Amino acid sequence: MLKIRSPAKLNLVLEVLGERADGYHELRTVMQSIDLCDEISIEEHPLAGHLELHTNTMRCPVDEKNLVWQAIHWLREATGFEGGLVITIDKNIPVSAGFGGGSSDAGTVLAALVARYRLNVGQSVLHQTASRIGSDVSFFLVGGTALATGRGEIVAEAPQLAKTSFILACPSILVETGKVYRGLRPANTPAKTTSSKDACASFLAHIAQPECWEMMVNDLDAPARQLYPSIDEVFEILSALGVKHAMLSGSGGAVFAPVESPEVARQLAIRLNTAGFWSRACESMDRAEFRESVLRGGAGLSGEY
Ligand code: C5P
């Protein structure tokens, strides 16, 4: 049996640069792995081509709508891999919340299977396979702190964020990403033509300094809050608790903020849970920790993926 931990992501900066001919939006986003993880076990099944998914939540499909199912489908196509598999996904990451949980499960399962079975697939085919599943799946082949462009599928390693504690909170809603993008208005995405307006570059240039938190922006904030007013309640309670720099992750409804220490994050999570919100304290993971997390328990994995 192979056991992997699939870490969630935050978008520390998310800029929408414009709409594309294919209906997607051109993005520039700084993505960050955090130690909020789904736990996945992968067991072999004697029947070639067999695939069976199990999860601990009704919110997560176990058929072709599950991104792990899609990952295995495309991996079989790309490599001819036929091994029968039974996969159990223990979800800790809220579903459809902007933490990239489904994408993380898919990306990390892809990487783990390639390493475990030494599948003959180059990096570019692996990234192509990931991007067919979803725009942010490629990030989960890289992890740590990374810059993503295109529709989010072009991922470049970035300077690693120093260990940072975050408080996470979200309302109990399922956010439809496409709907949030369609809700964008020109006023939400002011022109970003010069490098001085490149919030991602500014953020990464200041990544080790306290002022980097002033540079966090998410252009999806306005349409998400307009479509899902309960997100405002999360911002309001965080503000009432004295939390600065709270920001939406992805298309929401997850909200996060950097805080001074793990203890401050823990205390805030208790107060938010008491107030009826899903909330967790977490820490950033750098790329080495991300890889270790994904490959933990995977006897025989080389870590080279
Ligand atoms: O790629 P993914 O399936 O995660 O995207 C979900 C939806 O979000 C897309 O169908 C599209 O409507 C929207 N989207 C977008 N631009 C992006 C990423 C996603 O418009 N860069």
XYZ file of C-alpha atoms and ligand atoms in Angstrom:
326
model
C 0.000 0.000 0.000
C 1.119 3.510 -0.851
C 0.187 6.365 1.481
C 0.473 9.992 0.418
C -0.461 13.321 1.952
C -1.894 15.865 -0.496
C -1.312 19.435 0.750
C -3.734 22.316 0.085
C -2.655 25.599 -1.506
C -3.235 29.287 -0.909
C -3.054 32.001 -3.562
C -0.928 34.695 -1.911
C -1.462 36.917 -4.970
C -3.938 36.308 -7.801
C -4.100 38.728 -10.713
C -6.453 38.267 -13.653
C -4.821 39.728 -16.754
C -7.698 39.308 -19.220
C -10.128 36.927 -20.880
C -8.802 34.480 -23.465
C -10.282 33.273 -26.732
C -10.821 29.806 -25.178
C -13.057 31.283 -22.450
C -10.438 30.920 -19.690
C -8.713 33.871 -18.046
C -5.038 34.694 -18.240
C -3.595 34.670 -14.723
C -0.544 35.528 -12.717
C -0.629 33.968 -9.268
C 1.761 33.164 -6.411
C 0.746 29.783 -5.000
C 1.802 28.383 -1.638
C 1.605 24.864 -0.175
C 0.293 24.569 3.384
C 0.228 21.659 5.832
C -3.531 21.107 5.612
C -3.557 17.740 3.833
C -5.864 15.068 2.474
C -4.633 11.541 3.278
C -4.682 9.119 0.360
C -3.996 5.415 0.335
C -3.421 3.540 -2.900
C -3.784 -0.248 -2.945
C -3.231 -2.597 -5.840
C -6.107 -4.645 -7.281
C -5.479 -7.887 -9.194
C -7.771 -6.937 -12.101
C -5.922 -4.952 -14.788
C -7.519 -1.570 -15.479
C -9.666 -1.745 -12.317
C -10.276 1.561 -10.504
C -12.245 1.997 -7.324
C -12.479 5.250 -5.318
C -13.640 5.711 -1.735
C -13.904 8.914 0.310
C -15.095 9.944 3.753
C -17.429 12.704 2.517
C -20.569 12.861 0.389
C -19.253 16.158 -1.004
C -16.558 14.328 -2.954
C -17.619 12.241 -5.992
C -16.172 8.733 -6.486
C -16.717 8.471 -10.246
C -15.281 10.205 -13.329
C -16.136 13.605 -11.798
C -13.397 13.042 -9.222
C -10.125 14.583 -10.437
C -8.164 11.540 -9.167
C -10.282 9.355 -11.438
C -9.438 11.712 -14.336
C -5.746 11.706 -13.394
C -5.591 7.914 -13.623
C -7.567 7.883 -16.863
C -5.111 10.309 -18.534
C -2.101 8.571 -16.992
C -3.238 5.242 -18.455
C -3.624 6.986 -21.837
C -0.229 8.646 -21.717
C 1.776 5.664 -20.437
C -0.220 2.482 -21.073
C -0.198 1.848 -17.292
C -2.787 -0.874 -16.643
C -2.402 -1.624 -12.936
C -5.662 -2.152 -11.018
C -6.076 0.348 -8.153
C -8.244 0.940 -5.091
C -7.847 4.517 -3.835
C -9.177 5.849 -0.530
C -9.235 9.624 -0.090
C -9.594 10.868 3.459
C -10.640 14.500 2.923
C -9.489 17.119 5.416
C -9.404 19.958 2.884
C -12.832 21.577 2.430
C -14.317 20.843 -1.016
C -14.880 23.688 -3.570
C -13.403 26.243 -1.183
C -10.376 27.644 -3.043
C -7.798 25.421 -1.293
C -7.254 23.294 -4.426
C -8.092 20.062 -2.585
C -9.349 18.058 -5.578
C -6.464 19.315 -7.740
C -3.950 18.412 -5.036
C -5.335 14.883 -4.769
C -5.037 14.484 -8.557
C -1.565 16.032 -8.911
C -0.027 14.155 -6.004
C -1.553 10.812 -7.052
C -0.121 11.359 -10.559
C 3.332 12.087 -9.155
C 3.239 9.191 -6.697
C 2.169 6.634 -9.327
C 4.811 7.809 -11.796
C 7.473 7.424 -9.104
C 6.126 4.131 -7.673
C 5.770 2.331 -11.000
C 8.699 4.150 -12.643
C 6.380 5.089 -15.496
C 8.085 6.273 -18.605
C 6.648 9.759 -18.830
C 8.686 12.946 -19.295
C 8.103 16.128 -17.299
C 6.370 17.895 -20.190
C 3.886 15.035 -20.774
C 3.264 14.849 -17.021
C 2.514 18.596 -16.868
C 0.323 18.317 -20.005
C -1.601 15.484 -18.366
C -2.046 17.576 -15.203
C -3.300 20.598 -17.130
C -5.934 18.489 -18.929
C -7.434 17.693 -15.514
C -7.649 21.287 -14.282
C -5.877 24.635 -14.432
C -4.163 24.364 -11.047
C -3.246 20.641 -11.012
C 0.276 21.337 -12.389
C 1.118 23.339 -9.256
C 0.778 20.119 -7.250
C 3.601 18.547 -9.258
C 5.866 21.356 -7.993
C 4.644 22.565 -4.563
C 6.202 25.008 -2.102
C 6.066 28.621 -3.310
C 5.565 28.928 -7.071
C 4.491 31.412 -9.717
C 1.721 30.212 -12.048
C 0.783 31.898 -15.325
C -1.281 31.085 -18.423
C -4.593 29.766 -17.126
C -2.644 28.674 -14.051
C -1.004 25.599 -15.603
C 2.415 27.121 -16.364
C 4.256 26.771 -13.068
C 7.704 28.092 -12.208
C 9.598 27.556 -8.965
C 9.844 30.800 -6.955
C 11.844 31.914 -3.897
C 10.457 29.947 -0.929
C 8.348 31.738 1.654
C 9.924 31.579 5.133
C 7.981 29.359 7.562
C 4.713 31.255 8.164
C 1.656 30.518 10.306
C -1.760 31.087 8.774
C -5.288 31.100 10.083
C -7.779 29.551 7.635
C -11.557 29.936 7.731
C -14.426 29.360 5.358
C -18.199 29.502 5.262
C -19.988 26.223 4.614
C -20.752 26.873 0.954
C -19.636 25.243 -2.284
C -18.200 27.863 -4.631
C -18.472 27.379 -8.390
C -15.191 28.647 -9.841
C -16.535 29.267 -13.360
C -19.353 31.388 -11.958
C -16.889 33.617 -10.062
C -14.754 34.144 -13.199
C -17.876 34.963 -15.197
C -18.806 37.526 -12.518
C -15.592 39.514 -13.149
C -16.144 43.111 -14.292
C -13.485 45.360 -15.912
C -13.278 47.378 -12.676
C -12.107 44.229 -10.802
C -9.049 43.813 -13.019
C -7.349 47.190 -13.530
C -4.849 47.228 -16.409
C -1.550 45.581 -15.478
C 0.692 46.378 -18.357
C 3.944 47.470 -16.763
C 6.184 45.453 -14.499
C 5.573 48.029 -11.731
C 1.984 46.817 -11.628
C 3.030 43.172 -11.432
C 1.861 42.383 -7.911
C 3.342 38.870 -8.087
C 6.819 40.198 -8.907
C 6.547 42.780 -6.092
C 5.382 40.100 -3.666
C 8.186 37.702 -4.590
C 10.773 40.494 -4.383
C 9.657 41.213 -0.795
C 8.915 37.632 0.180
C 11.183 37.612 3.236
C 9.975 40.979 4.521
C 6.916 41.927 6.577
C 5.675 44.365 3.908
C 5.003 41.475 1.501
C 1.639 40.988 3.251
C 0.587 44.494 2.126
C 1.006 43.314 -1.463
C -1.439 40.433 -1.374
C -4.291 40.964 -3.839
C -6.922 38.685 -5.319
C -8.845 40.039 -8.309
C -11.559 37.405 -7.741
C -12.407 38.890 -4.334
C -15.149 41.276 -5.567
C -17.110 38.846 -7.782
C -16.807 36.024 -5.217
C -18.148 38.191 -2.384
C -20.921 39.556 -4.573
C -22.051 36.045 -5.558
C -21.528 34.495 -2.118
C -22.305 37.100 0.595
C -21.530 34.629 3.408
C -17.816 35.145 2.608
C -18.220 38.666 4.057
C -19.132 37.143 7.421
C -15.740 35.411 7.555
C -13.903 38.658 6.782
C -15.992 40.459 9.417
C -15.265 38.003 12.208
C -11.530 37.899 11.362
C -11.451 41.692 11.481
C -13.362 41.696 14.808
C -10.692 39.295 16.161
C -7.988 41.794 15.175
C -6.644 39.796 12.206
C -4.936 41.922 9.536
C -4.313 41.079 5.860
C -7.151 38.554 5.512
C -7.548 37.440 1.908
C -9.620 35.131 -0.266
C -7.857 32.050 -1.661
C -8.570 31.226 -5.312
C -12.220 31.808 -6.113
C -13.144 31.338 -2.414
C -14.974 30.930 -0.129
C -11.792 30.145 1.879
C -10.245 33.136 3.625
C -6.746 33.117 5.137
C -4.397 35.477 6.922
C -0.759 35.284 8.025
C -0.396 35.512 11.819
C 2.508 35.962 14.276
C 2.865 32.392 15.535
C 1.370 28.875 15.510
C -0.089 29.591 18.959
C -1.922 32.728 17.749
C -3.277 30.695 14.804
C -4.457 27.913 17.171
C -6.239 30.375 19.478
C -7.960 32.061 16.531
C -9.079 28.697 15.113
C -10.708 27.805 18.443
C -12.612 31.109 18.481
C -13.713 30.751 14.860
C -14.834 27.131 15.422
C -16.819 28.272 18.452
C -18.471 30.926 16.270
C -19.594 28.130 13.914
C -17.052 28.478 11.076
C -14.814 25.785 9.640
C -11.351 26.974 10.692
C -7.810 25.563 11.041
C -4.372 26.761 12.047
C -1.704 25.806 9.522
C 1.852 26.470 8.428
C 3.441 27.035 5.053
C 5.374 24.123 3.494
C 8.427 24.708 1.357
C 9.120 22.564 -1.694
C 11.246 20.001 0.152
C 8.550 19.548 2.822
C 5.913 19.277 0.101
C 7.785 16.451 -1.638
C 8.433 14.672 1.617
C 4.738 14.919 2.489
C 3.620 13.499 -0.833
C 6.108 10.663 -0.788
C 5.871 9.825 2.934
C 5.178 6.133 3.418
C 5.746 5.449 -0.247
C 8.340 2.719 0.115
C 10.386 2.442 -3.031
C 9.667 5.979 -4.207
C 12.672 7.804 -5.507
C 11.352 11.315 -4.960
C 12.394 12.173 -8.481
C 9.298 13.410 -10.186
O -9.535 24.571 -15.034
P -10.628 24.396 -14.056
O -11.512 23.219 -14.386
O -10.182 24.371 -12.641
O -11.543 25.699 -14.182
C -12.869 25.772 -13.743
C -13.536 26.962 -14.413
O -12.962 28.190 -13.936
C -13.335 26.999 -15.923
O -14.338 26.275 -16.584
C -13.403 28.473 -16.228
O -14.756 28.882 -16.314
C -12.832 29.132 -14.986
N -11.404 29.501 -15.148
C -11.073 30.617 -15.895
N -9.753 30.960 -16.036
C -8.784 30.256 -15.429
C -9.104 29.130 -14.643
C -10.429 28.781 -14.523
O -11.946 31.295 -16.468
N -7.513 30.635 -15.557
